[in-house]
Amino acid sequence: MAHFDENAKPFSHQWLNERLAIDTLQRVLSTEYWIPKNINFLWAMGMVLAATFGILLISGIFLLMYYQPNTNLAFDSVNYTIMTEVGYGWLWRHIHGVGASVVFLIIYIHMFTGIYYGSYKRGRELIWISGMLLFVLFSAEAFSGYMLPWGQMSYWAGMVITNLFSGGSLHADGLVEWIRGDYVPAQAFLGRFFMLHVLLLPLVIIGAIVFHFGTLRIPHVNNQDGEEFDFDEAARLYKEGKKKESKVIPFNPVFLSKDVFVMGIYFIFFFYLVFYHFEFAMDPVNFDPADGLKTPAHIYPEWYFLWSYEILRPFSTNVGLIAFAIAQVIFFLLPFLDRSPNVAPASRRGKFKFWFWAMLIDMIVLTFMGKLPPEGAWSTIGLIAALVFFALWIALPIITKSEKKL
Amino acid sequence: MKELKIFGIVAAFTLILYWGVEPFAHSQMHKHVEGHNLVYDGKADIEEASKDKKEAKKKFWAEVKEIAKLKGDPVAGEATYAMCAGCHMEGAANMGGVTPPSLDHAGAIYDKNFLIALIKNPAMATNVDHKYKDTSTHPMGSISSMVSAPQDIANVVAYLKAKKAGEVTPKEAYIEACGRCHANRYGKLTQLGEIPKTKSNIKTGQDIEKMKYDQKVAEEQAALADYLGKLPPDLSIIYRARSEHFLHTFVENPQSQLAGTAMPRTGLDHEGMEKVMAYLEETGDPSKPARDALGPYVLIFFVIFTILAYLWKKSQWKDLH
């Protein structure tokens, strides 16, 4: 058994140290958690995401106190009770709505940063996979949350998305009914998605975030040049005071000071949106109460799902579903489809540079087309962009295999 | 410098993305309807009318134009107005599906040309003549047998403009122009007006007065639904469900946005439109004043936060390079 000093005052530093090893914890998790020095502000997106998740969690707790998961009451509990009767209810709601949209913007920036700098390779595969797992979980969280105000778009998006599980020609209508708990989205459906949104998914997300942090500890964070170096040696230099020569900085306080500064800028942007420009995150159609007898003229998901929606749409039902299913998981395979030995920014990787920008632009085109009515030129452009998406994934192993070692 | 360049690229892509999914997508999704600046001269009605109705509409609006040129006499108009007051009165009963509205502020919130047209032929003026084989079967159709001489029409409108044009609140404008068909539950309004305060019996927990009121509302709604084909939507939060442009053009001429709709044109003038919109904003977006009051403080807080964070970052990073 460990040694416990009987004279140590309860809750004194020594007392806590003997019981919790707080010094070790602080060293491992904070003051001697080494981060490369050669980074830019994009490396702060992880902490920005953590902060946004915190904001969503806190605002969500306040909203949960007044929200009524009942198909007769849900709409008015959000749009009247919370917006009018609850002190600052409107603020929490707008923070939650804007946060849900902006968190995906930051997730996409975080993802494309990882792709650009090759941060999913050589020992960092699990960082990427756990990150993609978080993306899927956040998507489920966003979708289930979108059901809760029980407006027209909640109802019809719920209808369309659950219908996907019938599997086209498989006609697995029983499965769809099993998911809904009814023939159409109704009370059972709302109750389930409420539970998912406020309990199960947040729990899993918190676990996945811890896992994501855990996957970073051994391979360490990548740097702007994809340079591989000896972290122990660099840490030794730093601790000896040779800060200029060392390639690393401690997470706390040096890296954190930059993170906090980037977060400050982000919060200015975030709260500008909350107070003056929140409409983009709250679709007008969802301010009409759910009505199963009135299909809206245009049904479209929130902007962050549009690219995958557009992969589903231009094809026939069965092909579309298969394409959609592949698009949901293909990013998980990135570390294995990229066959190049190089960990370097895309700009130095020959053909991969073009692949990166083509993928980014293609996904933006898909996003645009996903919201436009599928008519005339828009559906043609959508179809081409969807085909380009798959062509790029097929091309990835081929072009990266022929990449010269840097 | 390099960081600023990267930031510029991220910001540019973000803005392009925003433009594509918001302003651009919405401009493509909804048909564009031009407003007519609340001028009621029948131009749009004639344009969109079917061939067999074009001539009748042209003739109707030409006659309205002629009456508008006459000089109305408010004193003579007051005597003629007695005929209107037979139906448009406090506690009016539902007639043919809809309750005649109060005209207390009609002179302030409705356009002169529209009022002339309305007295001449209510179905034509409100652009719902497609619903009637014979427009005199409109619930207000009998007016043509009571007030038909051009000078009489001009006199009544002159009276409304002179005597029924006092200061009007947004809520009054809404109740008079929209409230007989559209409830506004966030504004505590039904088709019968403001919901009265009632008390439940403390021994039974039941509120009989409320039950009676609810029954009256249900009957009124059933009559409306039978007349219009469906119950018109509650407008509590319509301000956030539709764009301002949509609401303006729709109220000006419902047929322009929703061809065949049973909703009549209400003939609001600029003051009337402004007041009705103000009320819709009040019930649909009540947090605006609070947002505007709090926003600057929150942003100033984060600007100071960022400046302090920058100074901290500078001090932490000064020996590193």
XYZ file of C-alpha atoms in Angstrom:
727
model
C 0.000 0.000 0.000
C 1.039 3.512 -0.707
C 2.435 5.729 1.979
C 0.010 8.133 3.643
C 1.404 10.785 5.936
C -0.749 10.843 9.051
C 0.143 14.459 9.737
C -0.983 15.761 6.358
C -3.847 18.219 6.738
C -7.047 17.055 5.016
C -7.338 18.550 1.537
C -3.850 20.031 1.698
C -1.651 19.670 -1.366
C 0.257 16.749 0.120
C -2.930 15.036 1.284
C -4.484 15.288 -2.182
C -1.267 14.257 -3.861
C -1.076 11.066 -1.844
C -4.613 10.186 -2.748
C -5.047 11.525 -6.295
C -1.533 12.111 -7.582
C -2.588 15.585 -8.619
C 0.966 16.659 -9.456
C 1.394 13.758 -11.829
C -2.001 14.345 -13.340
C -1.258 17.983 -13.940
C 2.095 17.157 -15.491
C 0.747 14.471 -17.789
C -2.407 16.251 -18.876
C -1.304 19.822 -18.912
C 2.115 21.274 -18.130
C 4.075 18.442 -19.768
C 1.633 17.544 -22.481
C 3.830 18.585 -25.392
C 2.484 20.286 -28.490
C 4.604 21.153 -31.542
C 5.522 24.813 -31.782
C 5.187 24.919 -35.577
C 1.407 25.294 -35.789
C -1.156 27.881 -36.874
C -4.560 28.942 -35.573
C -6.234 25.947 -37.225
C -4.712 23.834 -34.440
C -7.007 25.657 -32.011
C -10.154 24.281 -33.666
C -10.193 21.294 -31.317
C -10.474 23.523 -28.276
C -12.961 25.746 -30.106
C -15.055 22.628 -30.692
C -14.781 21.597 -27.062
C -15.907 25.085 -26.025
C -18.819 25.012 -28.467
C -19.872 21.620 -27.164
C -19.776 23.097 -23.661
C -21.964 25.999 -24.784
C -24.423 23.576 -26.383
C -24.516 21.474 -23.240
C -25.148 24.413 -20.906
C -27.746 26.094 -23.134
C -29.360 22.701 -23.660
C -29.703 22.155 -19.911
C -31.561 25.461 -19.575
C -33.840 24.663 -22.513
C -34.535 21.203 -21.133
C -36.130 22.731 -18.033
C -39.001 24.159 -20.086
C -39.222 22.030 -23.211
C -42.239 19.687 -23.391
C -41.672 16.490 -25.398
C -45.339 16.198 -26.342
C -46.582 16.586 -29.897
C -49.353 18.937 -28.732
C -47.140 21.115 -26.575
C -43.646 20.946 -28.061
C -44.023 23.710 -30.653
C -45.446 26.267 -28.239
C -43.117 25.298 -25.403
C -40.223 26.286 -27.672
C -41.716 29.212 -29.551
C -43.827 30.742 -26.816
C -42.847 29.553 -23.346
C -39.103 29.644 -23.873
C -39.105 32.671 -26.175
C -41.524 34.818 -24.177
C -42.141 33.651 -20.644
C -38.772 32.300 -19.533
C -36.247 34.966 -18.542
C -33.494 34.975 -21.200
C -35.070 31.864 -22.706
C -34.688 33.483 -26.116
C -30.961 33.879 -25.476
C -30.438 30.230 -24.566
C -32.485 29.121 -27.531
C -30.635 31.281 -30.022
C -27.290 30.208 -28.530
C -28.353 26.560 -28.861
C -29.646 26.973 -32.425
C -26.650 28.966 -33.672
C -24.264 26.672 -31.784
C -25.731 23.593 -33.442
C -25.056 25.069 -36.864
C -21.670 26.661 -36.163
C -20.330 23.520 -34.490
C -20.562 21.820 -37.897
C -18.715 24.659 -39.603
C -15.869 24.184 -37.112
C -16.042 20.379 -37.468
C -15.645 20.712 -41.241
C -12.745 23.172 -40.838
C -11.157 20.767 -38.309
C -11.645 17.828 -40.720
C -10.259 19.566 -43.768
C -7.301 20.822 -41.700
C -6.590 17.194 -40.866
C -6.872 16.178 -44.514
C -4.721 19.063 -45.744
C -1.846 18.423 -43.332
C -2.084 14.611 -43.508
C -2.855 14.359 -39.794
C -4.552 10.978 -40.200
C -1.432 9.093 -41.184
C 1.350 7.041 -39.636
C 0.212 6.438 -36.082
C -2.583 8.980 -36.191
C -5.197 6.706 -37.786
C -7.168 6.375 -34.576
C -7.286 10.137 -34.117
C -8.985 10.350 -37.494
C -11.337 7.423 -36.922
C -12.417 8.632 -33.481
C -12.932 12.092 -34.984
C -15.126 10.647 -37.713
C -17.041 8.760 -35.052
C -17.663 12.098 -33.359
C -18.833 13.534 -36.674
C -21.407 10.751 -37.017
C -22.503 11.185 -33.387
C -22.840 14.956 -33.786
C -24.891 14.342 -36.941
C -27.252 12.076 -35.015
C -27.396 14.611 -32.195
C -28.181 17.423 -34.644
C -30.862 15.421 -36.404
C -32.571 14.292 -33.198
C -32.469 17.856 -31.857
C -34.017 19.144 -35.060
C -37.087 17.003 -34.376
C -37.810 18.615 -31.029
C -39.460 21.963 -31.958
C -41.990 19.844 -33.884
C -42.346 22.285 -36.739
C -43.048 21.439 -40.369
C -39.391 20.779 -41.187
C -38.925 18.658 -38.043
C -41.855 16.498 -39.031
C -41.068 16.150 -42.716
C -37.327 15.713 -42.248
C -38.184 13.009 -39.714
C -40.493 11.411 -42.256
C -37.950 11.496 -45.103
C -34.931 10.345 -43.111
C -36.693 7.473 -41.335
C -38.101 6.413 -44.713
C -34.527 5.822 -45.908
C -34.435 2.785 -43.631
C -37.007 1.024 -45.797
C -34.021 0.345 -48.064
C -35.681 1.213 -51.380
C -36.692 -1.969 -53.154
C -36.159 -4.000 -49.989
C -39.379 -2.403 -48.707
C -38.398 -2.896 -45.088
C -41.428 -0.906 -43.979
C -41.541 -2.883 -40.741
C -38.139 -1.488 -39.845
C -39.315 2.064 -40.503
C -42.353 1.541 -38.289
C -40.154 -0.017 -35.624
C -37.913 3.062 -35.626
C -40.866 5.447 -35.532
C -42.929 3.414 -33.099
C -45.897 4.307 -35.303
C -46.860 4.466 -38.961
C -45.964 8.139 -39.103
C -43.820 10.393 -36.910
C -45.991 10.965 -33.827
C -45.727 10.909 -30.037
C -43.634 7.725 -29.808
C -41.246 9.153 -32.404
C -40.886 12.495 -30.615
C -40.357 10.815 -27.243
C -37.605 8.587 -28.624
C -35.722 11.333 -30.366
C -36.056 13.485 -27.264
C -34.427 10.752 -25.194
C -31.670 10.294 -27.775
C -31.011 14.024 -27.949
C -30.863 14.802 -24.256
C -29.460 11.607 -22.777
C -28.022 8.760 -24.797
C -26.240 10.664 -27.564
C -24.705 13.325 -25.284
C -23.374 10.546 -23.042
C -21.837 8.714 -25.968
C -20.447 11.975 -27.357
C -18.733 12.783 -24.064
C -17.209 9.301 -24.061
C -16.102 9.693 -27.662
C -14.504 13.077 -26.923
C -12.469 11.498 -24.119
C -11.460 8.723 -26.521
C -10.539 11.282 -29.195
C -8.273 13.101 -26.699
C -6.819 9.765 -25.667
C -5.858 8.875 -29.240
C -3.806 12.082 -29.423
C -1.564 11.359 -26.453
C 0.867 8.857 -27.967
C 1.184 9.910 -31.624
C 1.056 13.595 -30.600
C -0.432 16.430 -32.571
C 0.820 16.904 -36.123
C 2.542 20.141 -37.172
C 2.441 22.495 -40.147
C 5.211 20.647 -42.028
C 4.282 17.103 -41.048
C 7.771 16.914 -39.554
C 8.575 13.876 -37.434
C 10.811 14.551 -34.482
C 11.745 13.176 -31.083
C 9.272 14.625 -28.601
C 11.280 13.463 -25.594
C 14.380 15.205 -26.836
C 12.410 18.362 -27.676
C 10.735 18.271 -24.257
C 14.121 17.927 -22.551
C 15.383 21.031 -24.373
C 12.286 22.984 -23.352
C 12.598 21.977 -19.714
C 16.255 23.019 -19.737
C 15.101 26.471 -20.759
C 16.236 26.190 -24.366
C 12.823 27.277 -25.548
C 14.053 28.696 -28.839
C 15.789 25.467 -29.836
C 12.973 23.201 -28.687
C 10.334 22.216 -31.190
C 7.624 21.818 -28.574
C 5.605 23.886 -26.139
C 3.582 22.698 -23.146
C -0.177 22.541 -23.566
C -0.625 24.670 -20.468
C -0.065 27.590 -20.437
C 1.675 28.239 -23.781
C -0.546 26.420 -26.273
C -3.608 27.273 -24.206
C -2.856 30.994 -24.333
C -3.096 30.862 -28.110
C -6.201 28.682 -27.957
C -7.911 31.154 -25.678
C -7.039 34.028 -27.991
C -8.475 32.162 -31.003
C -11.538 31.301 -28.920
C -11.978 34.983 -28.120
C -12.153 35.841 -31.809
C -14.482 32.917 -32.348
C -16.786 34.052 -29.533
C -17.057 37.542 -31.048
C -18.166 35.896 -34.307
C -20.415 33.446 -32.482
C -22.256 36.019 -30.394
C -22.538 38.394 -33.331
C -24.498 35.570 -35.004
C -26.531 34.896 -31.862
C -27.684 38.488 -31.513
C -27.817 39.808 -35.058
C -27.806 36.988 -37.553
C -29.399 33.856 -36.152
C -31.943 33.335 -38.957
C -29.559 31.192 -41.002
C -29.616 28.582 -38.250
C -33.393 28.542 -37.825
C -35.234 27.626 -40.961
C -38.431 29.652 -41.575
C -40.354 26.509 -42.553
C -39.902 25.174 -39.027
C -41.908 28.087 -37.638
C -45.023 26.482 -39.067
C -46.300 23.802 -36.653
C -46.000 20.172 -37.818
C -48.879 19.216 -40.097
C -49.026 15.701 -41.501
C -51.569 16.760 -44.114
C -49.501 19.556 -45.626
C -46.175 18.708 -47.258
C -43.893 21.759 -47.561
C -43.005 22.787 -51.126
C -39.288 22.253 -50.465
C -37.909 19.776 -47.961
C -34.196 20.076 -47.335
C -31.907 19.295 -44.415
C -29.781 21.803 -42.544
C -26.775 23.029 -44.533
C -24.287 20.586 -42.975
C -26.150 17.548 -44.354
C -26.754 18.971 -47.817
C -23.725 17.418 -49.506
C -24.700 13.894 -48.524
C -28.356 14.620 -49.308
C -27.290 15.604 -52.817
C -25.435 12.291 -53.184
C -28.730 10.548 -52.427
C -30.951 12.658 -54.638
C -29.762 12.588 -58.259
C -29.838 8.789 -58.565
C -32.688 6.283 -58.724
C -33.901 5.120 -55.301
C -31.724 2.022 -54.870
C -28.543 3.436 -56.378
C -29.077 6.633 -54.412
C -29.372 4.760 -51.131
C -26.209 2.774 -51.784
C -24.338 5.928 -52.808
C -25.620 7.696 -49.702
C -24.567 4.814 -47.450
C -21.072 4.774 -48.951
C -20.749 8.552 -48.595
C -21.542 8.266 -44.882
C -18.641 5.906 -44.173
C -16.060 6.608 -46.851
C -14.274 9.284 -44.809
C -13.546 6.689 -42.125
C -11.356 4.880 -44.663
C -9.227 7.893 -45.542
C -6.112 6.715 -43.613
C -6.152 3.437 -45.564
C -7.069 4.798 -48.980
C -4.273 7.351 -48.879
C -1.321 5.107 -49.812
C 1.380 7.771 -49.811
C 4.152 7.488 -47.211
C 4.324 11.261 -46.861
C 2.965 13.205 -43.941
C 3.057 16.697 -45.369
C 0.797 19.588 -46.275
C -1.199 18.913 -49.449
C 0.651 21.738 -51.205
C 3.851 19.636 -51.209
C 2.226 16.371 -52.222
C 1.899 16.680 -55.995
C -1.367 15.319 -57.316
C -2.852 15.103 -53.832
C -2.868 18.900 -53.766
C -5.362 18.895 -56.621
C -7.300 16.076 -55.004
C -7.718 18.095 -51.823
C -9.036 21.234 -53.490
C -11.192 19.243 -55.904
C -12.796 17.399 -52.979
C -13.402 20.613 -51.054
C -14.936 22.407 -54.028
C -16.960 19.352 -55.034
C -18.456 19.120 -51.560
C -19.339 22.814 -51.652
C -21.014 22.344 -55.059
C -22.924 19.345 -53.662
C -23.959 21.471 -50.692
C -25.304 24.226 -52.958
C -27.213 21.772 -55.154
C -28.600 19.916 -52.140
C -30.716 22.905 -51.223
C -31.806 23.984 -54.696
C -34.938 22.469 -56.200
C -33.880 19.383 -58.228
C -34.824 20.846 -61.588
C -33.123 21.423 -64.934
C -29.472 22.433 -64.756
C -29.360 22.094 -60.964
C -30.016 18.348 -61.067
C -27.445 17.870 -63.836
C -24.802 19.749 -61.869
C -25.782 17.754 -58.765
C -25.440 14.449 -60.606
C -22.028 15.391 -62.012
C -20.810 16.579 -58.593
C -21.994 13.303 -57.000
C -20.156 11.280 -59.661
C -17.031 13.422 -59.190
C -17.223 12.692 -55.448
C -16.961 8.950 -56.079
C -14.418 9.377 -58.859
C -12.192 11.265 -56.420
C -12.389 8.475 -53.849
C -11.569 5.880 -56.484
C -8.659 7.983 -57.686
C -7.246 8.548 -54.198
C -5.345 5.234 -53.728
C -4.031 5.408 -57.289
C -2.656 8.932 -57.192
C -1.264 8.577 -53.670
C 0.462 5.295 -54.471
C 2.463 6.940 -57.222
C 3.417 9.837 -54.971
C 7.174 10.336 -54.631
C 8.606 10.043 -51.165
C 9.595 13.469 -49.921
C 1.267 36.864 -42.110
C 0.924 33.249 -43.137
C -1.787 32.809 -40.509
C -3.716 35.762 -41.925
C -3.512 34.221 -45.385
C -4.869 30.922 -44.071
C -7.572 32.792 -42.190
C -8.491 34.622 -45.388
C -8.919 31.326 -47.259
C -11.060 29.795 -44.487
C -13.194 32.956 -44.268
C -13.634 33.130 -48.052
C -14.816 29.512 -48.293
C -17.152 30.043 -45.334
C -18.721 33.102 -46.951
C -19.142 31.348 -50.319
C -20.804 28.460 -48.515
C -23.124 30.849 -46.679
C -24.026 32.685 -49.859
C -24.887 29.441 -51.620
C -27.082 27.889 -48.966
C -28.823 31.044 -47.795
C -29.360 34.066 -50.080
C -28.797 32.220 -53.353
C -30.792 29.082 -52.519
C -33.722 31.088 -51.188
C -33.749 33.362 -54.242
C -34.063 30.259 -56.431
C -36.602 28.448 -54.280
C -39.371 31.020 -54.215
C -40.958 32.626 -57.219
C -40.362 36.327 -57.298
C -43.467 38.431 -56.892
C -43.277 42.137 -57.556
C -45.180 44.341 -55.105
C -47.343 47.239 -56.290
C -46.546 49.575 -53.429
C -50.075 49.166 -52.058
C -51.673 50.839 -55.073
C -55.047 49.200 -55.694
C -55.864 49.906 -59.322
C -56.586 46.343 -60.429
C -53.493 46.101 -62.621
C -52.387 42.772 -61.162
C -55.962 41.463 -61.084
C -56.442 42.129 -64.777
C -53.054 40.632 -65.687
C -53.638 37.352 -63.881
C -57.354 37.021 -64.781
C -58.529 34.310 -67.139
C -59.577 35.426 -70.632
C -63.319 35.407 -69.955
C -62.917 37.619 -66.894
C -60.394 40.138 -68.229
C -62.932 42.510 -69.730
C -65.187 42.522 -66.669
C -62.202 43.316 -64.436
C -60.988 46.079 -66.736
C -64.430 47.645 -66.698
C -64.772 47.297 -62.925
C -61.466 48.974 -62.091
C -62.073 51.713 -64.685
C -65.327 52.538 -62.895
C -63.530 52.553 -59.535
C -61.104 55.060 -61.023
C -63.987 57.273 -62.093
C -65.602 57.203 -58.622
C -62.262 58.043 -57.038
C -62.283 61.285 -59.001
C -65.571 62.415 -57.446
C -65.452 64.686 -54.439
C -67.082 62.883 -51.546
C -69.191 64.650 -48.942
C -68.508 63.234 -45.458
C -71.732 64.641 -44.002
C -73.891 62.989 -46.633
C -71.666 59.933 -46.252
C -72.493 59.640 -42.564
C -76.188 59.181 -43.378
C -75.402 56.509 -45.941
C -73.000 54.845 -43.503
C -76.002 53.938 -41.327
C -76.591 51.130 -43.814
C -73.096 49.760 -43.200
C -73.492 50.034 -39.438
C -76.385 47.589 -39.577
C -73.846 44.779 -39.913
C -70.535 46.387 -38.971
C -71.269 46.880 -35.331
C -70.059 45.897 -31.908
C -70.961 42.254 -31.241
C -71.871 41.551 -34.861
C -72.971 38.013 -35.621
C -71.357 35.701 -38.140
C -72.918 36.259 -41.577
C -72.433 33.663 -44.244
C -69.249 32.304 -42.693
C -67.498 35.397 -41.443
C -68.203 38.097 -38.863
C -68.351 41.659 -40.267
C -65.284 43.532 -39.016
C -65.269 46.647 -36.918
C -64.766 49.731 -39.100
C -63.549 51.940 -36.254
C -60.249 52.690 -37.989
C -61.184 51.750 -41.550
C -60.324 55.224 -42.840
C -56.823 54.970 -41.386
C -55.779 51.460 -42.318
C -57.500 50.831 -45.687
C -56.733 52.442 -49.017
C -59.299 54.835 -50.522
C -59.431 53.136 -53.937
C -59.830 49.770 -52.273
C -62.736 50.991 -50.121
C -64.499 52.337 -53.199
C -63.988 49.071 -55.030
C -65.120 47.102 -51.982
C -68.422 48.930 -51.706
C -68.945 48.607 -55.425
C -68.297 44.878 -55.549
C -66.698 43.138 -52.542
C -65.750 39.949 -54.396
C -64.027 41.828 -57.222
C -62.276 44.262 -54.876
C -60.862 41.499 -52.717
C -59.916 39.478 -55.812
C -61.804 36.359 -54.789
C -64.522 36.589 -57.479
C -63.373 33.163 -58.711
C -65.139 31.654 -55.700
C -68.588 32.883 -56.737
C -70.740 32.129 -59.742
C -72.565 35.362 -59.001
C -70.513 37.858 -57.018
C -73.621 39.236 -55.344
C -73.699 36.046 -53.241
C -70.556 37.236 -51.423
C -71.463 37.694 -47.719
C -71.267 41.445 -48.268
C -72.755 41.206 -51.777
C -76.053 42.796 -50.776
C -74.264 46.139 -50.424
C -74.716 46.764 -54.151
C -78.483 46.979 -53.659
C -78.046 49.454 -50.795
C -75.187 51.725 -51.841
C -74.716 51.779 -55.590
C -74.710 55.355 -56.879
C -71.138 56.541 -57.535
C -71.670 59.702 -55.485
C -73.009 57.684 -52.525
C -69.946 55.458 -52.612
C -67.665 58.467 -52.752
C -69.525 60.017 -49.811
C -69.261 56.935 -47.584
C -65.543 56.610 -48.308
C -65.086 60.315 -47.586
C -66.895 59.791 -44.278
C -64.658 56.795 -43.356
C -61.535 58.750 -44.271
C -62.681 61.743 -42.221
C -64.322 60.223 -39.170
C -63.118 56.645 -38.845
C -59.442 57.443 -39.047
C -58.273 58.040 -35.498
C -54.975 56.913 -34.002
C -54.784 53.123 -34.310
C -52.543 50.729 -32.379
C -50.833 47.775 -34.084
C -53.072 45.387 -32.193
C -56.282 47.203 -33.241
C -55.123 47.271 -36.847
C -54.443 43.525 -36.678
C -57.791 42.692 -35.078
C -59.740 44.775 -37.595
C -57.866 43.709 -40.722
C -56.903 40.079 -40.002
C -58.387 38.993 -36.690
C -61.785 37.729 -37.764
C -60.267 34.849 -39.709
C -56.806 34.422 -38.169
C -56.331 33.658 -34.482
C -53.104 34.735 -32.824
C -52.682 32.544 -29.781
C -49.410 34.150 -28.642
C -51.265 37.471 -28.683
C -54.145 35.780 -26.808
C -56.555 36.492 -29.647
C -59.162 34.233 -31.182
C -61.450 34.952 -34.132
C -63.796 36.513 -31.564
C -61.185 38.962 -30.306
C -59.323 39.063 -27.034
C -59.705 36.008 -24.833
C -61.711 37.122 -21.784
C -60.313 36.539 -18.312
C -62.315 33.872 -16.538
C -61.992 32.057 -13.227
C -62.449 28.416 -12.437
C -64.723 27.306 -9.657
C -62.431 26.722 -6.708
C -64.426 23.732 -5.485
C -64.643 21.846 -8.767
C -61.602 23.192 -10.577
C -63.774 23.735 -13.647
C -63.990 27.003 -15.577
C -67.481 27.016 -17.071
C -67.167 30.513 -18.568
C -64.068 29.410 -20.415
C -65.827 26.292 -21.697
C -68.647 28.438 -23.024
C -66.199 30.789 -24.670
C -64.246 27.890 -26.189
C -67.468 26.544 -27.631
C -68.286 29.893 -29.222
C -64.801 30.028 -30.734
C -65.153 26.476 -32.038
C -68.476 27.374 -33.681
C -67.035 30.503 -35.244
C -64.070 28.498 -36.546
C -66.348 25.827 -37.984
C -68.346 28.478 -39.861
C -65.132 30.024 -41.182
C -63.726 26.679 -42.246
C -66.932 25.842 -44.099
C -66.908 29.181 -45.868
C -63.185 29.318 -46.725
C -62.524 25.622 -47.263
C -60.119 25.375 -44.337
C -59.445 27.153 -41.086
C -57.061 30.051 -41.815
C -53.744 29.559 -39.986
C -52.932 31.083 -36.635
C -50.583 34.024 -37.239
C -48.732 34.024 -33.895
C -45.347 33.362 -35.402
C -45.928 33.871 -39.117
C -43.426 36.723 -38.936
C -40.629 34.160 -38.636
C -42.168 31.559 -40.935
C -42.358 33.863 -43.976
C -40.106 36.581 -45.288
C -41.197 40.180 -44.916
C -41.390 40.509 -48.694
C -43.675 37.501 -48.888
C -45.992 38.884 -46.211
C -46.170 42.292 -47.913
C -46.953 40.986 -51.370
C -49.274 38.303 -50.020
C -51.339 40.730 -47.977
C -51.423 43.166 -50.881
C -52.713 40.519 -53.258
C -53.011 36.950 -51.903
C -53.593 35.539 -55.398
C -50.108 36.659 -56.483
C -48.389 34.216 -54.109
C -51.047 31.541 -53.811
C -53.290 31.430 -56.870
C -56.823 30.309 -56.076
C -56.585 30.971 -52.360
C -59.796 31.825 -50.534
C -58.076 34.648 -48.697
C -59.442 38.036 -49.673
C -57.239 41.039 -50.277
C -57.533 43.268 -47.229
C -56.692 46.558 -48.968
C -54.290 47.870 -46.334
C -52.702 51.236 -46.993
C -49.173 52.129 -45.876
C -50.202 52.944 -42.322
C -52.329 49.817 -42.039
C -49.562 47.572 -43.374
C -46.990 49.080 -41.052
C -49.239 48.586 -38.025
C -50.216 45.013 -38.902
C -46.562 44.075 -39.492
C -45.607 45.688 -36.191
C -48.130 43.497 -34.415
C -46.980 40.348 -36.224
C -43.411 41.154 -35.206
C -44.503 41.752 -31.623
C -46.066 38.284 -31.293
C -43.711 36.455 -33.662
C -40.375 37.886 -32.574
C -40.897 39.322 -29.097
C -37.246 39.132 -28.057
C -36.011 41.758 -30.518
C -35.878 44.662 -28.029
C -34.084 42.487 -25.469
C -31.611 41.283 -28.108
C -30.810 44.780 -29.232
C -30.321 45.899 -25.638
C -28.050 43.039 -24.548
C -26.098 42.374 -27.769
C -23.610 45.245 -27.579
C -22.592 44.420 -23.995
C -21.911 40.781 -24.794
C -19.841 41.728 -27.848
C -17.872 44.368 -25.902
C -17.182 41.744 -23.237
C -15.717 39.366 -25.791
C -13.675 42.099 -27.486
C -12.055 42.897 -24.131
C -11.667 39.156 -23.460
C -9.886 38.763 -26.801
C -7.564 41.712 -26.211
C -6.544 40.315 -22.815
C -6.124 36.840 -24.306
C -3.904 38.300 -27.029
C -1.687 40.012 -24.436
C -1.442 36.766 -22.483
C -0.549 34.854 -25.629
C 2.123 37.413 -26.507
C 3.704 37.142 -23.074
C 3.670 33.330 -23.235
C 5.142 33.146 -26.701
C 7.739 35.922 -26.487
C 10.755 33.679 -25.768
C 9.829 30.920 -28.178
C 11.250 32.176 -31.455
